[in-house]
Tab-separated table of C-alpha atoms and ligand atoms in Angstrom:
chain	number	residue	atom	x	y	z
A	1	UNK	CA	87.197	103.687	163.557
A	2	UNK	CA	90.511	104.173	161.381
A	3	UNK	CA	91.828	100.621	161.295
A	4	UNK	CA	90.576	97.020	160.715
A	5	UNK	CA	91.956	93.791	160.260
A	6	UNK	CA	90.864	90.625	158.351
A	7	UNK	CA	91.264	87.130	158.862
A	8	UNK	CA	90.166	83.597	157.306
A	9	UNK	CA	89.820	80.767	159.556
A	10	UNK	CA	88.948	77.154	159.790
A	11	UNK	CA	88.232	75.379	156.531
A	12	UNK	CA	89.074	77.175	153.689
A	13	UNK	CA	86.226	77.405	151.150
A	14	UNK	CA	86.500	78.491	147.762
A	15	UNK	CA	85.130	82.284	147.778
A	16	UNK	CA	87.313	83.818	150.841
A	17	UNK	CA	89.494	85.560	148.112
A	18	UNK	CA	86.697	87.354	146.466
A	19	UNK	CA	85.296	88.001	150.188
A	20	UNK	CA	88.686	89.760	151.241
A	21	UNK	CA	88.431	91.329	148.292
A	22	UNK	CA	85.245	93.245	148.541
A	23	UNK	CA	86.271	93.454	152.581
A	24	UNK	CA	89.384	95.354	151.744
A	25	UNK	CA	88.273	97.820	148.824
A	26	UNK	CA	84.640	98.419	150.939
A	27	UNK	CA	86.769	99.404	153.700
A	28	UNK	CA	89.702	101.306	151.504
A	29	UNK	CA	86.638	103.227	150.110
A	30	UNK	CA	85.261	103.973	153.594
A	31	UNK	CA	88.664	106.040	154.646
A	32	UNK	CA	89.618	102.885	156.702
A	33	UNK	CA	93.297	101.245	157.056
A	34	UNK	CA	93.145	96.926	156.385
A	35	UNK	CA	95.396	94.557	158.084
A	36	UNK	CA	95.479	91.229	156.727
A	37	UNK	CA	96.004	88.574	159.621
A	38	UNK	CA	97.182	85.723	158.329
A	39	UNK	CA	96.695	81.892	158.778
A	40	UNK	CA	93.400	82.971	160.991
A	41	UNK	CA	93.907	83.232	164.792
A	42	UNK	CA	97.236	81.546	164.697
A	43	UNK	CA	98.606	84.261	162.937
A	44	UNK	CA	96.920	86.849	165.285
A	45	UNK	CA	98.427	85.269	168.029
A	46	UNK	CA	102.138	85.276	166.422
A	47	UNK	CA	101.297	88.834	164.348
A	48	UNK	CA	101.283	87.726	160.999
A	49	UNK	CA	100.103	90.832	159.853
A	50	UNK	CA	100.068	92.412	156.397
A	51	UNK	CA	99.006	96.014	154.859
A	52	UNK	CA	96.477	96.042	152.492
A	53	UNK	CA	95.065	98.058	150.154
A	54	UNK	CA	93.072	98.138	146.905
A	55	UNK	CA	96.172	96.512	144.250
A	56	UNK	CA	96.790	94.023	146.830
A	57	UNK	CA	93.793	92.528	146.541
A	58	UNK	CA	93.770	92.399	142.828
A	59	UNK	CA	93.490	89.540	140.291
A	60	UNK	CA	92.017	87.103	143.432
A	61	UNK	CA	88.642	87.511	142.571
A	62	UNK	CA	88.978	84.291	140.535
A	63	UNK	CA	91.167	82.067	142.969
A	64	UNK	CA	89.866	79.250	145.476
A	65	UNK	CA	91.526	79.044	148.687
A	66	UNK	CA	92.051	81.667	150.793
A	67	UNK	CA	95.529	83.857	150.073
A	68	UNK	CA	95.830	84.926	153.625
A	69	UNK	CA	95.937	81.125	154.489
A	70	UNK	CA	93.630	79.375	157.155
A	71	UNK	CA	94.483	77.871	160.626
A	72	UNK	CA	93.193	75.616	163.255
A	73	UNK	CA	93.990	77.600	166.456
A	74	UNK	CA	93.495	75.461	169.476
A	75	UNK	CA	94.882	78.372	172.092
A	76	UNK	CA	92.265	81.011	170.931
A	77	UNK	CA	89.661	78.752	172.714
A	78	UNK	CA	91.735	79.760	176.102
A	79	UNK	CA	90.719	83.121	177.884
A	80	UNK	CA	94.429	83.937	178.506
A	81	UNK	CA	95.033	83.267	174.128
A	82	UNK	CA	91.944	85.525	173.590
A	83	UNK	CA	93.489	88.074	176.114
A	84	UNK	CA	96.953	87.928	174.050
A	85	UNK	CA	94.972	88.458	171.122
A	86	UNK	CA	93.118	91.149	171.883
A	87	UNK	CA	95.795	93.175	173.581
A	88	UNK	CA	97.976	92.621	170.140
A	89	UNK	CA	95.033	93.823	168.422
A	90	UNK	CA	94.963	96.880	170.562
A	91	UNK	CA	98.800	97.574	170.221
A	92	UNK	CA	98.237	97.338	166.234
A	93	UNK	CA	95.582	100.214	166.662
A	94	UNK	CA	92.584	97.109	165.090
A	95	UNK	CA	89.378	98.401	166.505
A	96	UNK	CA	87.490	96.138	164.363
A	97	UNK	CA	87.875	92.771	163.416
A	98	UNK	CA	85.877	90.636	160.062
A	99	UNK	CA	85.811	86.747	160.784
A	100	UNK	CA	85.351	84.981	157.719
A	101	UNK	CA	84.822	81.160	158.021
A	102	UNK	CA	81.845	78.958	159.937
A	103	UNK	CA	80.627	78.288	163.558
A	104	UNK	CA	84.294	77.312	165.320
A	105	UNK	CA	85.239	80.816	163.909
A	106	UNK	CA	82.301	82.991	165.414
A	107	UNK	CA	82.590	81.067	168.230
A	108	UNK	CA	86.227	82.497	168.673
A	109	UNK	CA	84.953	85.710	167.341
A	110	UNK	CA	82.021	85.803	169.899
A	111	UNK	CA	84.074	85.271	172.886
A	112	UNK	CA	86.805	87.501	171.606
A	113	UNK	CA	83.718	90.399	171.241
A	114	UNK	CA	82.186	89.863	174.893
A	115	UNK	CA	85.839	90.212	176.140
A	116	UNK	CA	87.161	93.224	174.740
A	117	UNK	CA	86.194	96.736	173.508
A	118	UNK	CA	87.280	94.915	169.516
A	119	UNK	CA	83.885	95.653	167.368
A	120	UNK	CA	83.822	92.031	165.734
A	121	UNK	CA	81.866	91.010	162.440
A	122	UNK	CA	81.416	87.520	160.670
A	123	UNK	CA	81.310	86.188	157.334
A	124	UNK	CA	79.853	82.918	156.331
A	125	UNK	CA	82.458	80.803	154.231
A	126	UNK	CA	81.955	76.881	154.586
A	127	UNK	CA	81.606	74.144	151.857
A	128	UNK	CA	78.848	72.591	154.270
A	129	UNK	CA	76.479	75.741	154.018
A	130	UNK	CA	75.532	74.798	157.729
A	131	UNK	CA	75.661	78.001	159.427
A	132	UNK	CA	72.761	78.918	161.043
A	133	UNK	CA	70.834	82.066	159.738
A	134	UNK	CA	71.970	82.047	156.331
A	135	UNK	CA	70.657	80.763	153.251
A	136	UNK	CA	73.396	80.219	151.302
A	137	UNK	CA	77.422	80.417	152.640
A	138	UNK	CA	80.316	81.014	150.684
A	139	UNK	CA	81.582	78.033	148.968
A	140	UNK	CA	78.713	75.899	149.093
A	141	UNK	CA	77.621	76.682	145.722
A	142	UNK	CA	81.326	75.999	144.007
A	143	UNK	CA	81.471	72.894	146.182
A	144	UNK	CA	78.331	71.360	145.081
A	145	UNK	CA	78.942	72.114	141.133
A	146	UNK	CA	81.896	70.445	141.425
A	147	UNK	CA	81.199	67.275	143.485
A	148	UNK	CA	78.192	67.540	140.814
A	149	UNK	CA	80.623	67.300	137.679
A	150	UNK	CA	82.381	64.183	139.340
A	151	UNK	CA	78.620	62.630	139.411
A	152	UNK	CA	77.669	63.621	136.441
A	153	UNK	CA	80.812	61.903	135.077
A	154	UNK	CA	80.840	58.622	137.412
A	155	UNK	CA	76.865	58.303	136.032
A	156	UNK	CA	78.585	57.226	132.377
A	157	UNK	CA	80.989	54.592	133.666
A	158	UNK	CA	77.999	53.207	136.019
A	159	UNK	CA	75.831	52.851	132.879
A	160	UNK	CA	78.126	51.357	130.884
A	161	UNK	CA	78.830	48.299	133.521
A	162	UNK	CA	74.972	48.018	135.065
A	163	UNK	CA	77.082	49.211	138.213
A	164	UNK	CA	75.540	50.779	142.036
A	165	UNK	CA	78.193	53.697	142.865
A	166	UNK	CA	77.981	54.857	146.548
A	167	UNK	CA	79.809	58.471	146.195
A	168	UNK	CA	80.973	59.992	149.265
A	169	UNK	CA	80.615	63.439	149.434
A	170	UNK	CA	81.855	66.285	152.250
A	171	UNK	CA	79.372	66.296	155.769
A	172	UNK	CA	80.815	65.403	158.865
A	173	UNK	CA	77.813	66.944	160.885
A	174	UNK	CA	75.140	68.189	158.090
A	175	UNK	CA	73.609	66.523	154.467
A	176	UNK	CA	73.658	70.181	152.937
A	177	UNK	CA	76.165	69.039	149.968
A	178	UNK	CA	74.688	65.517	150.044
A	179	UNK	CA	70.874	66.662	149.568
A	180	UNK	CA	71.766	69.375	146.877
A	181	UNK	CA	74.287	67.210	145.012
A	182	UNK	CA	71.907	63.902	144.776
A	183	UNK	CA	68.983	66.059	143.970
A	184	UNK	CA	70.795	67.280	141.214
A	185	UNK	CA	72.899	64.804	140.261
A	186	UNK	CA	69.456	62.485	139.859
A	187	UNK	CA	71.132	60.021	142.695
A	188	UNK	CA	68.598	56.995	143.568
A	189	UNK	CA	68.951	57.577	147.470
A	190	UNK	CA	71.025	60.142	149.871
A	191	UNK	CA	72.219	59.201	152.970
A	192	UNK	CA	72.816	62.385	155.482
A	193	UNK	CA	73.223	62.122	159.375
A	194	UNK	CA	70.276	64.185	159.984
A	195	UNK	CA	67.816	60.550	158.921
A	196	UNK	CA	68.197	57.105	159.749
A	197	UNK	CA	68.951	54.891	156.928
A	198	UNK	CA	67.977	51.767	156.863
A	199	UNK	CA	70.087	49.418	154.867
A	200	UNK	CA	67.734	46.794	154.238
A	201	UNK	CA	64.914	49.415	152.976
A	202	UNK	CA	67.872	50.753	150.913
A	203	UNK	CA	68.199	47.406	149.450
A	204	UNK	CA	64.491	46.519	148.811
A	205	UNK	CA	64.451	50.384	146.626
A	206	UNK	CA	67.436	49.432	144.226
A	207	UNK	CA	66.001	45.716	143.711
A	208	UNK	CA	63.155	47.762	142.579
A	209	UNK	CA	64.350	50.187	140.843
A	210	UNK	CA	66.142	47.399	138.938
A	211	UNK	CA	62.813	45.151	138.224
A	212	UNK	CA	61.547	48.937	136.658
A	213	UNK	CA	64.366	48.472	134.273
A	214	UNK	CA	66.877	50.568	135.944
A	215	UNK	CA	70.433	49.838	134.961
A	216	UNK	CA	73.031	51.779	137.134
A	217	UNK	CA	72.268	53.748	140.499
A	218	UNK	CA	74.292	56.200	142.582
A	219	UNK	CA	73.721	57.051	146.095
A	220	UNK	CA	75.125	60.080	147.538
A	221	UNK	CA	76.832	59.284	150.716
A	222	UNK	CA	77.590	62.598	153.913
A	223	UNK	CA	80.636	61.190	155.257
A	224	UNK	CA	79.345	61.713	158.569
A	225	UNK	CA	76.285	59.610	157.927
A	226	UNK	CA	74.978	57.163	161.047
A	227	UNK	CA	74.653	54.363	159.133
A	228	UNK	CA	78.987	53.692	158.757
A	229	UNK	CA	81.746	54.493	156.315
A	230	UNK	CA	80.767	54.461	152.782
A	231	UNK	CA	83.034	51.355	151.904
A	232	UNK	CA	81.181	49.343	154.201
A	233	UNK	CA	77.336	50.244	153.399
A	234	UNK	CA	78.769	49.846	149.762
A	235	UNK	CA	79.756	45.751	150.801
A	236	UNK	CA	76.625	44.976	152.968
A	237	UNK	CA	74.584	46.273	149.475
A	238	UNK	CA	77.191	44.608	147.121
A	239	UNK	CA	76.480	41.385	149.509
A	240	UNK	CA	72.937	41.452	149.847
A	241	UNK	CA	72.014	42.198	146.261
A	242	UNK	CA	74.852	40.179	144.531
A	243	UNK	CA	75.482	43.672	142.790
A	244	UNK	CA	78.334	45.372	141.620
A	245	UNK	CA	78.929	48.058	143.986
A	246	UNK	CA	81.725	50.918	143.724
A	247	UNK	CA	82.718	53.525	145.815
A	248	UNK	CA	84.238	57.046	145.278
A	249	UNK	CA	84.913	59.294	147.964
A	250	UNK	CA	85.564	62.928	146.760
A	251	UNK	CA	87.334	64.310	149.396
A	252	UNK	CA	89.297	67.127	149.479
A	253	UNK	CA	88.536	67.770	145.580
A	254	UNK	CA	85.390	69.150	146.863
A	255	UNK	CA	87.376	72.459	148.681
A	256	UNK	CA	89.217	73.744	145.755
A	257	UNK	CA	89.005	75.272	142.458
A	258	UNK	CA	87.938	78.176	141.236
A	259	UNK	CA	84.448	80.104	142.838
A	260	UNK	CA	81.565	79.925	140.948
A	261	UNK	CA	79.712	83.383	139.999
A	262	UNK	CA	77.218	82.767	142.783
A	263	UNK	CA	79.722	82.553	145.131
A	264	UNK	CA	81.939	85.480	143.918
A	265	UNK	CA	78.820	87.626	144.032
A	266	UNK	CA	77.799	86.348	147.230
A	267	UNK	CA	81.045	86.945	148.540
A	268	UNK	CA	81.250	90.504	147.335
A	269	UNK	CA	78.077	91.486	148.390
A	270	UNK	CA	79.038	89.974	152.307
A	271	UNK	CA	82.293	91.456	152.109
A	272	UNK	CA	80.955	94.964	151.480
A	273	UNK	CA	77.839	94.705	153.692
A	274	UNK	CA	80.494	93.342	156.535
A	275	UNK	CA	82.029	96.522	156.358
A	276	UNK	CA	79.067	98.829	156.430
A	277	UNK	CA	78.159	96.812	159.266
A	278	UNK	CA	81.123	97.257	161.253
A	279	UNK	CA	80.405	100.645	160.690
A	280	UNK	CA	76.610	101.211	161.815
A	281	UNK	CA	76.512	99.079	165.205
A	282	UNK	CA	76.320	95.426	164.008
A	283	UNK	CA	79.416	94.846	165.402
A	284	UNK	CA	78.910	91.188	167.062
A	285	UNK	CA	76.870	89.933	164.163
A	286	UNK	CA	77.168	87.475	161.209
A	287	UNK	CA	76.288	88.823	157.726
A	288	UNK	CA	74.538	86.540	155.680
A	289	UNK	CA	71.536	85.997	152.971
A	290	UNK	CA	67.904	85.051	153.728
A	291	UNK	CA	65.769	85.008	150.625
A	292	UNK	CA	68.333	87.692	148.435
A	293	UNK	CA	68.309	90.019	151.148
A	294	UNK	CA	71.590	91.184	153.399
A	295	UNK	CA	70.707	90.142	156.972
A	296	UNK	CA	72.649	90.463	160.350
A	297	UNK	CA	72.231	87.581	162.604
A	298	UNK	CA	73.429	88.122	166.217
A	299	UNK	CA	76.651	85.825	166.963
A	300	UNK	CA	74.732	83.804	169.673
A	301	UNK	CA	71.659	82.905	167.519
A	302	UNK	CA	74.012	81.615	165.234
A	303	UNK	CA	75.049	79.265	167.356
A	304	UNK	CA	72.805	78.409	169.568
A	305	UNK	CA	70.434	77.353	166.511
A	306	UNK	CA	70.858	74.156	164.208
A	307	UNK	CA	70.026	75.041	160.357
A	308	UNK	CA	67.412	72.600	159.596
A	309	UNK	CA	67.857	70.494	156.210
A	310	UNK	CA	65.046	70.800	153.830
A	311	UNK	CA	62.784	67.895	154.595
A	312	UNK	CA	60.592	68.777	151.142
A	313	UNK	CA	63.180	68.678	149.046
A	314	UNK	CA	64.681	65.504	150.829
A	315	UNK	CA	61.381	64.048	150.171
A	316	UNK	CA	61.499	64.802	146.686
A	317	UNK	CA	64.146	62.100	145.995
A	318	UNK	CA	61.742	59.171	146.364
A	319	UNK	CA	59.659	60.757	143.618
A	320	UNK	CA	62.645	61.455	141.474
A	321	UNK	CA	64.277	59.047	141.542
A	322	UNK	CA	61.583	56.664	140.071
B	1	LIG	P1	84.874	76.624	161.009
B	1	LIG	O1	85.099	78.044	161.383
B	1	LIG	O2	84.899	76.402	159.532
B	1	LIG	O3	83.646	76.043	161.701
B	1	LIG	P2	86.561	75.182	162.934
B	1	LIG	O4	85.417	74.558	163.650
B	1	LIG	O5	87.768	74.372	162.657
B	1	LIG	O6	86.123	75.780	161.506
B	1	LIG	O7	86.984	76.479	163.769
B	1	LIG	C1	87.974	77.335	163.306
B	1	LIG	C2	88.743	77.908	164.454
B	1	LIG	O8	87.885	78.723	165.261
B	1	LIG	C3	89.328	76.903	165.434
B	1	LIG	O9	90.523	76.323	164.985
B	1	LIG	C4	89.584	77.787	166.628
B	1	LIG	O10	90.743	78.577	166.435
B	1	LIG	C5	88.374	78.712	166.606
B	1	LIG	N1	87.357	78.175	167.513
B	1	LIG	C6	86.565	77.103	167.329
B	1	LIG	N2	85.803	76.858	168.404
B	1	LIG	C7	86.119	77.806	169.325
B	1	LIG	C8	85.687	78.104	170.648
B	1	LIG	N3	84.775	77.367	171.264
B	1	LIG	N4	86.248	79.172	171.271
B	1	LIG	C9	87.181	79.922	170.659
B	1	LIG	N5	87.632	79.691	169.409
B	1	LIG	C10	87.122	78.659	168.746
C-alpha cells in the first residue's frame, strides 16, 4: 500500500483533530502518502482532497471539531454514489481508506469495503459513546466533562431558589451522556430512552426527597427520552408538585471545545493502531478500546449489535441520590 486517505464524517466530536493527527504521522512514519478528504463523503464524492503530511497536522492536537470538516452525505447511501466514490478513490491511487465518526459512517464504510478492492478501517468518534464494541469513543469523555461543568454550575442557582432543574442533555437514541453525567453530577433521577419513566413515580421520589430535607433537585434529561420533550415533563412536575421547575437544554455546547486528555490519548492511540491495522489485514474493522486494550471489531458486529447501557450503574442513582 503507498497511499491512504482520511476522512471525518457525521457528527463532529471533539477528538477527530488529535485522531487525524496520530492517523497522518502513524502513516507518514510507515512510508505511506495521506490524503485528507474533506467534509466526509461529500467531499469524496466532489474530490475535496488535500496532501498531508507531518507539519500539517501540527498544533491540532488541542482543537475540538474536526479541521477537515464533517458532512451528512445522503448519495453515499446509493450503490451508483458508492461506485463514483470508489472509482475516484482508485483514480487518486487511495488503496486504503480510515473512517472516523459512528455507526452511519461504518455503515457507508462497510458497504463501500464489500464493493470494492478499497481496504477500509474505522475510528470511533461520537459524543454519544454508542458504538457497539467499544468502551469508550472519542468525544464522549470531553462531552460529558463539559455538560458536567454546566451541572455543576446550574446545582448553585437551584440551591439558592429551593428550585427542580430538568437539564437536557445530548441522546437521541442512547442515555450514555445522560447516565454518566447524572451519576456524576449527583442528579436525583435520569431519564434515558433505554427505561420507561414514569412521571408520577418521578413525582412521588422528589416529594420525598423533599420531606428528607432536600432543597433543590436536578434530573438529567436524553433528549430522545420516551417519556416527551424536556419542557413538558418539566410542566406536568412543576404542576403536580406546585414546584418551581426550570429547564436547560445544553445543546450543541455539548460538541465543542477543547478534548480532554482522555480523549486526546484515546484518539492517538486509535489513530495509530488504525494504521497498523490497515496494514496487517484488519482492513474492514473498527478500532476501538475494551478494558485498556486496542481491539478490532468486524464492521458488521458493530452494527448489527446494540451497546447495552450499564444497568448497575443506572441502578446506583436510587442509592445516590438519597
Ligand atoms: P455518525 O457516523 O456519527 O453515526 P450519521 O448517522 O449522520 O453519523 O452518518 C454519517 C454519514 O454516514 C451519513 O451522512 C452518510 O453519508 C453515511 N451513512 C449513514 N448511513 C449509511 C448507509 N446506510 N449507507 C451508506 N452510508 C451511510
Amino acid at each position: 500500500m503507498q497511499k491512504i486517505g482520511v476522512l471525518t464524517s457525521g457528527g463532529d466530536a471533539p477528538g477527530m483533530n488529535a485522531c487525524i493527527r496520530a492517523v497522518v504521522r502513524s502513516a507518514v512514519q510507515r512510508g505511506l502518502d495521506v490524503v485528507g478528504v474533506r467534509r466526509g463523503y461529500s467531499g469524496l464524492l466532489s474530490e475535496e482532497f488535500v496532501k498531508l503530511n507531518r507539519r500539517a497536522v501540527a498544533n491540532i492536537i488541542q482543537r475540538g471539531g474536526t479541521f477537515l470538516e464533517s458532512s451528512r452525505c445522503e448519495e453515499i447511501k446509493t450503490s451508483e454514489g458508492r461506485k463514483k466514490g470508489v472509482q475516484i478513490l482508485q483514480r487518486e491511487g487511495i488503496e486504503g481508506l480510515v473512517v472516523i465518526g459512528g455507526d452511519g459512517t461504518f455503515r457507508g464504510a462497510a458497504a463501500i469495503a464489500e464493493e470494492s478492492q478499497i481496504k477500509l478501517i474505522g475510528i470511533p468518534a461520537t459524543i454519544d459513546n454508542d458504538v457497539y464494541g467499544t468502551d469508550y469513543a472519542i468525544g464522549f469523555d470531553t462531552a460529558i466533562n463539559t455538560a458536567l461543568e454546566a451541572i455543576d454550575r446550574i446545582r448553585d442557582t437551584a440551591d439558592a431558589f429551593d428550585r427542580i432543574f430538568f437539564v437536557e442533555v445530548m441522546g437521541r437514541l442512547s442515555g450514555f451522556i445522560a447516565l454518566e453525567v447524572g451519576i456524576a453530577g449527583g442528579a436525583e433521577e435520569i431519564i434515558i430512552p433505554e427505561r420507561e419513566t414514569d412521571l408520577e413515580e418521578l413525582c412521588r421520589t422528589l416529594k420525598q426527597s423533599f420531606k428528607r430535607g432536600k432543597r433543590s433537585s436536578i434530573i438529567v434529561v436524553a433528549e430522545g427520552n420516551e417519556v416527551g420533550h424536556t419542557m413538558q415533563i418539566a410542566q406536568y412536575v412543576e404542576y403536580r408538585l406546585k414546584a418551581s421547575c426550570r429547564v436547560c437544554i445544553l445543546g450543541h455546547l455539548q460538541r465543542g471545545g477543547a478534548p480532554t486528555a482522555r480523549d486526546r490519548v484515546l484518539a492517538s492511540k486509535l489513530g495509530i493502531a488504525a494504521i497498523e491495522g490497515i496494514l496487517n489485514g484488519k482492513e474492514g474493522h473498527v478500532v476501538g478500546e475494551k478494558r485498556g486494550e486496542v481491539v478490532y471489531i468486524p464492521f458488521h458486529d458493530v452494527l448489527e449489535n446494540k451497546k447495552e447501557l450499564d444497568t448497575d450503574l443506572l441502578e446506583s442513582t436510587k442509592v445516590l441520590a438519597m
